PDB file of C-alpha atoms in Angstrom:
ATOM      1  CA  UNK A  13     139.548 135.434  50.285  1.00 65.00           C
ATOM      2  CA  UNK A  14     136.427 137.516  49.676  1.00 68.00           C
ATOM      3  CA  UNK A  15     134.992 138.033  46.196  1.00 66.00           C
ATOM      4  CA  UNK A  16     132.007 140.098  45.068  1.00 67.00           C
ATOM      5  CA  UNK A  17     129.954 139.570  41.918  1.00 64.00           C
ATOM      6  CA  UNK A  18     126.916 141.462  40.637  1.00 60.00           C
ATOM      7  CA  UNK A  19     124.558 139.321  38.539  1.00 54.00           C
ATOM      8  CA  UNK A  20     121.773 141.242  36.842  1.00 50.00           C
ATOM      9  CA  UNK A  21     119.332 138.634  35.531  1.00 47.00           C
ATOM     10  CA  UNK A  22     118.752 134.932  35.897  1.00 39.00           C
ATOM     11  CA  UNK A  23     115.245 133.486  36.206  1.00 45.00           C
ATOM     12  CA  UNK A  24     116.067 130.402  38.303  1.00 71.00           C
ATOM     13  CA  UNK A  25     118.239 129.234  41.169  1.00 71.00           C
ATOM     14  CA  UNK A  26     121.901 129.284  40.242  1.00 79.00           C
ATOM     15  CA  UNK A  27     124.145 126.489  41.443  1.00 80.00           C
ATOM     16  CA  UNK A  28     127.386 127.529  43.161  1.00 82.00           C
ATOM     17  CA  UNK A  29     130.864 126.776  41.832  1.00 78.00           C
ATOM     18  CA  UNK A  30     132.244 123.258  42.186  1.00 79.00           C
ATOM     19  CA  UNK A  31     133.100 122.436  45.788  1.00 79.00           C
ATOM     20  CA  UNK A  32     131.004 125.302  47.200  1.00 84.00           C
ATOM     21  CA  UNK A  33     127.633 125.453  48.891  1.00 94.00           C
ATOM     22  CA  UNK A  34     125.118 128.253  48.406  1.00 95.00           C
ATOM     23  CA  UNK A  35     123.344 130.494  50.885  1.00 96.00           C
ATOM     24  CA  UNK A  36     120.553 132.762  49.670  1.00 96.00           C
ATOM     25  CA  UNK A  37     119.556 135.652  51.928  1.00 97.00           C
ATOM     26  CA  UNK A  38     116.712 138.156  51.973  1.00 96.00           C
ATOM     27  CA  UNK A  39     114.891 140.589  54.244  1.00 96.00           C
ATOM     28  CA  UNK A  40     111.287 141.661  54.798  1.00 95.00           C
ATOM     29  CA  UNK A  41     109.977 144.707  56.638  1.00 94.00           C
ATOM     30  CA  UNK A  42     106.545 145.239  58.144  1.00 89.00           C
ATOM     31  CA  UNK A  43     105.854 146.137  61.781  1.00 85.00           C
ATOM     32  CA  UNK A  44     108.956 144.034  62.475  1.00 88.00           C
ATOM     33  CA  UNK A  45     111.958 143.303  60.302  1.00 94.00           C
ATOM     34  CA  UNK A  46     112.927 139.742  59.475  1.00 96.00           C
ATOM     35  CA  UNK A  47     115.903 138.359  57.625  1.00 97.00           C
ATOM     36  CA  UNK A  48     116.379 134.831  56.354  1.00 96.00           C
ATOM     37  CA  UNK A  49     119.182 132.639  55.075  1.00 97.00           C
ATOM     38  CA  UNK A  50     118.712 129.302  53.313  1.00 95.00           C
ATOM     39  CA  UNK A  51     121.600 126.960  52.469  1.00 95.00           C
ATOM     40  CA  UNK A  52     121.691 124.350  49.706  1.00 92.00           C
ATOM     41  CA  UNK A  53     124.391 122.139  48.299  1.00 92.00           C
ATOM     42  CA  UNK A  54     125.428 122.188  44.630  1.00 88.00           C
ATOM     43  CA  UNK A  55     122.493 120.033  43.550  1.00 86.00           C
ATOM     44  CA  UNK A  56     119.952 122.132  45.451  1.00 86.00           C
ATOM     45  CA  UNK A  57     119.557 119.826  48.461  1.00 88.00           C
ATOM     46  CA  UNK A  58     118.464 121.658  51.633  1.00 91.00           C
ATOM     47  CA  UNK A  59     121.255 122.009  54.215  1.00 94.00           C
ATOM     48  CA  UNK A  60     119.764 124.430  56.718  1.00 95.00           C
ATOM     49  CA  UNK A  61     117.939 127.716  57.222  1.00 96.00           C
ATOM     50  CA  UNK A  62     117.911 130.483  59.765  1.00 97.00           C
ATOM     51  CA  UNK A  63     116.318 133.827  60.348  1.00 96.00           C
ATOM     52  CA  UNK A  64     116.168 136.700  62.757  1.00 97.00           C
ATOM     53  CA  UNK A  65     113.209 138.881  63.701  1.00 97.00           C
ATOM     54  CA  UNK A  66     114.060 142.354  65.006  1.00 94.00           C
ATOM     55  CA  UNK A  67     112.050 145.411  65.970  1.00 93.00           C
ATOM     56  CA  UNK A  68     112.792 149.011  65.058  1.00 89.00           C
ATOM     57  CA  UNK A  69     114.641 148.617  61.746  1.00 88.00           C
ATOM     58  CA  UNK A  70     112.850 150.256  58.831  1.00 88.00           C
ATOM     59  CA  UNK A  71     115.679 150.833  56.334  1.00 90.00           C
ATOM     60  CA  UNK A  72     115.584 148.167  53.593  1.00 92.00           C
ATOM     61  CA  UNK A  73     119.320 148.312  52.826  1.00 93.00           C
ATOM     62  CA  UNK A  74     120.186 147.921  56.498  1.00 94.00           C
ATOM     63  CA  UNK A  75     117.864 144.915  56.640  1.00 95.00           C
ATOM     64  CA  UNK A  76     119.527 143.387  53.550  1.00 95.00           C
ATOM     65  CA  UNK A  77     122.983 143.905  55.102  1.00 96.00           C
ATOM     66  CA  UNK A  78     121.767 142.183  58.291  1.00 97.00           C
ATOM     67  CA  UNK A  79     120.525 139.325  56.080  1.00 97.00           C
ATOM     68  CA  UNK A  80     124.081 138.910  54.750  1.00 97.00           C
ATOM     69  CA  UNK A  81     125.340 138.804  58.332  1.00 98.00           C
ATOM     70  CA  UNK A  82     122.750 136.105  59.101  1.00 98.00           C
ATOM     71  CA  UNK A  83     123.923 134.143  56.056  1.00 98.00           C
ATOM     72  CA  UNK A  84     127.418 134.061  57.534  1.00 98.00           C
ATOM     73  CA  UNK A  85     125.981 132.929  60.883  1.00 98.00           C
ATOM     74  CA  UNK A  86     124.181 130.060  59.130  1.00 98.00           C
ATOM     75  CA  UNK A  87     127.395 129.107  57.314  1.00 98.00           C
ATOM     76  CA  UNK A  88     129.115 128.950  60.683  1.00 98.00           C
ATOM     77  CA  UNK A  89     126.272 126.832  62.150  1.00 97.00           C
ATOM     78  CA  UNK A  90     126.669 124.391  59.246  1.00 97.00           C
ATOM     79  CA  UNK A  91     130.493 124.413  59.402  1.00 96.00           C
ATOM     80  CA  UNK A  92     130.719 125.580  55.785  1.00 96.00           C
ATOM     81  CA  UNK A  93     134.085 126.915  54.654  1.00 94.00           C
ATOM     82  CA  UNK A  94     133.566 127.662  50.934  1.00 94.00           C
ATOM     83  CA  UNK A  95     130.261 129.065  49.729  1.00 96.00           C
ATOM     84  CA  UNK A  96     128.436 131.647  47.653  1.00 96.00           C
ATOM     85  CA  UNK A  97     126.237 134.073  49.573  1.00 97.00           C
ATOM     86  CA  UNK A  98     123.593 135.500  47.228  1.00 96.00           C
ATOM     87  CA  UNK A  99     121.361 138.504  47.857  1.00 96.00           C
ATOM     88  CA  UNK A 100     118.898 140.355  45.652  1.00 94.00           C
ATOM     89  CA  UNK A 101     120.297 143.691  46.900  1.00 93.00           C
ATOM     90  CA  UNK A 102     122.937 144.876  44.424  1.00 92.00           C
ATOM     91  CA  UNK A 103     123.723 147.939  46.586  1.00 91.00           C
ATOM     92  CA  UNK A 104     124.557 145.842  49.642  1.00 93.00           C
ATOM     93  CA  UNK A 105     126.692 143.399  47.636  1.00 94.00           C
ATOM     94  CA  UNK A 106     128.579 146.341  46.104  1.00 92.00           C
ATOM     95  CA  UNK A 107     129.056 147.861  49.570  1.00 92.00           C
ATOM     96  CA  UNK A 108     130.597 144.634  50.864  1.00 92.00           C
ATOM     97  CA  UNK A 109     133.145 144.765  48.048  1.00 88.00           C
ATOM     98  CA  UNK A 110     133.975 148.461  48.447  1.00 84.00           C
ATOM     99  CA  UNK A 111     135.604 150.446  51.209  1.00 74.00           C
ATOM    100  CA  UNK A 112     132.846 153.058  51.603  1.00 69.00           C
ATOM    101  CA  UNK A 113     130.605 153.309  54.627  1.00 69.00           C
ATOM    102  CA  UNK A 114     126.920 154.076  54.041  1.00 73.00           C
ATOM    103  CA  UNK A 115     124.058 154.307  56.528  1.00 80.00           C
ATOM    104  CA  UNK A 116     124.415 150.558  57.113  1.00 87.00           C
ATOM    105  CA  UNK A 117     128.222 150.693  57.060  1.00 90.00           C
ATOM    106  CA  UNK A 118     128.755 149.206  60.504  1.00 92.00           C
ATOM    107  CA  UNK A 119     126.830 146.075  59.516  1.00 94.00           C
ATOM    108  CA  UNK A 120     128.850 145.821  56.278  1.00 93.00           C
ATOM    109  CA  UNK A 121     132.045 146.230  58.293  1.00 93.00           C
ATOM    110  CA  UNK A 122     130.976 143.302  60.497  1.00 95.00           C
ATOM    111  CA  UNK A 123     130.106 141.195  57.415  1.00 96.00           C
ATOM    112  CA  UNK A 124     133.570 141.829  55.958  1.00 95.00           C
ATOM    113  CA  UNK A 125     135.230 140.893  59.252  1.00 95.00           C
ATOM    114  CA  UNK A 126     133.168 137.695  59.666  1.00 97.00           C
ATOM    115  CA  UNK A 127     133.827 136.671  56.052  1.00 97.00           C
ATOM    116  CA  UNK A 128     137.530 136.380  56.890  1.00 96.00           C
ATOM    117  CA  UNK A 129     136.675 133.413  59.152  1.00 96.00           C
ATOM    118  CA  UNK A 130     135.966 131.284  56.070  1.00 96.00           C
ATOM    119  CA  UNK A 131     138.245 129.903  53.356  1.00 94.00           C
ATOM    120  CA  UNK A 132     136.207 131.349  50.482  1.00 93.00           C
ATOM    121  CA  UNK A 133     133.085 133.518  50.345  1.00 95.00           C
ATOM    122  CA  UNK A 134     131.674 134.741  47.044  1.00 94.00           C
ATOM    123  CA  UNK A 135     129.191 137.546  47.704  1.00 96.00           C
ATOM    124  CA  UNK A 136     126.899 137.730  44.675  1.00 94.00           C
ATOM    125  CA  UNK A 137     123.882 139.715  43.562  1.00 94.00           C
ATOM    126  CA  UNK A 138     121.156 137.581  42.015  1.00 91.00           C
ATOM    127  CA  UNK A 139     117.604 138.476  41.073  1.00 86.00           C
ATOM    128  CA  UNK A 140     114.718 137.761  43.421  1.00 82.00           C
ATOM    129  CA  UNK A 141     113.505 135.042  41.035  1.00 82.00           C
ATOM    130  CA  UNK A 142     116.589 132.994  41.898  1.00 83.00           C
ATOM    131  CA  UNK A 143     116.172 133.740  45.609  1.00 84.00           C
ATOM    132  CA  UNK A 144     112.728 132.241  46.205  1.00 86.00           C
ATOM    133  CA  UNK A 145     113.303 130.311  49.441  1.00 89.00           C
ATOM    134  CA  UNK A 146     114.993 133.121  51.348  1.00 93.00           C
ATOM    135  CA  UNK A 147     112.382 135.617  50.161  1.00 92.00           C
ATOM    136  CA  UNK A 148     109.475 133.378  51.238  1.00 91.00           C
ATOM    137  CA  UNK A 149     111.087 132.549  54.569  1.00 94.00           C
ATOM    138  CA  UNK A 150     111.793 136.212  55.356  1.00 95.00           C
ATOM    139  CA  UNK A 151     108.178 137.139  54.545  1.00 93.00           C
ATOM    140  CA  UNK A 152     106.765 134.287  56.625  1.00 92.00           C
ATOM    141  CA  UNK A 153     108.933 135.174  59.630  1.00 94.00           C
ATOM    142  CA  UNK A 154     107.515 138.708  60.011  1.00 92.00           C
ATOM    143  CA  UNK A 155     104.968 137.345  62.505  1.00 89.00           C
ATOM    144  CA  UNK A 156     107.467 135.192  64.447  1.00 93.00           C
ATOM    145  CA  UNK A 157     108.608 136.173  67.923  1.00 94.00           C
ATOM    146  CA  UNK A 158     111.655 138.416  68.117  1.00 95.00           C
ATOM    147  CA  UNK A 159     114.926 136.513  68.032  1.00 96.00           C
ATOM    148  CA  UNK A 160     116.849 133.966  65.982  1.00 97.00           C
ATOM    149  CA  UNK A 161     115.280 130.809  64.555  1.00 96.00           C
ATOM    150  CA  UNK A 162     117.202 127.879  63.010  1.00 96.00           C
ATOM    151  CA  UNK A 163     116.184 124.808  60.985  1.00 95.00           C
ATOM    152  CA  UNK A 164     118.989 122.260  60.546  1.00 92.00           C
ATOM    153  CA  UNK A 165     117.321 118.935  59.721  1.00 83.00           C
ATOM    154  CA  UNK A 166     114.124 119.763  57.879  1.00 86.00           C
ATOM    155  CA  UNK A 167     113.171 122.889  55.951  1.00 87.00           C
ATOM    156  CA  UNK A 168     110.482 125.179  57.354  1.00 86.00           C
ATOM    157  CA  UNK A 169     106.967 124.067  56.332  1.00 76.00           C
ATOM    158  CA  UNK A 170     105.770 125.341  52.950  1.00 59.00           C
ATOM    159  CA  UNK A 171     108.760 127.631  52.547  1.00 65.00           C
ATOM    160  CA  UNK A 172     111.685 125.703  51.130  1.00 65.00           C
ATOM    161  CA  UNK A 173     111.143 124.097  47.763  1.00 60.00           C
ATOM    162  CA  UNK A 174     113.257 121.580  45.918  1.00 51.00           C
ATOM    163  CA  UNK A 175     115.564 123.245  43.444  1.00 52.00           C
ATOM    164  CA  UNK A 176     115.748 119.964  41.562  1.00 44.00           C
ATOM    165  CA  UNK A 177     112.123 120.612  40.587  1.00 44.00           C
ATOM    166  CA  UNK A 178     112.765 124.275  39.748  1.00 45.00           C
ATOM    167  CA  UNK A 179     115.618 123.593  37.373  1.00 46.00           C
ATOM    168  CA  UNK A 180     113.914 120.914  35.284  1.00 44.00           C
TER     169      UNK A 180
END
């Protein structure tokens, strides 16, 4: 089952529904494009992070759609089956829930197909203020070498913060 939700304003990290994990995704564009995904459990505990650095992509919506694809790859790496995937791109989240094909339609088509591999995926739009880790990781990865990078045991240095501290 695939669900889409558009959330317009929340100033802090939002916990997922009971029994679900949460993956925040974001993208950054400079001379390279980087996307990042960061997974937490319901209490905000770090589960894993990943990112991809690519060359030649300059369209922000395409980059955000690729970030959603990377979020699904991280979910697969972590063997998650029920989770919320949150992005700060309302247009991309809407595109995943609709049948239309935009300039990044092929990536959205792949996201929809990959989402069927899981029991439950809730694609949600959330503001950047509730997407801090993924945003910081994407920005920091701009200078990384091209390719995919994964952190499964410990969060990347000075990027992932404790959501327990944020929500107090």
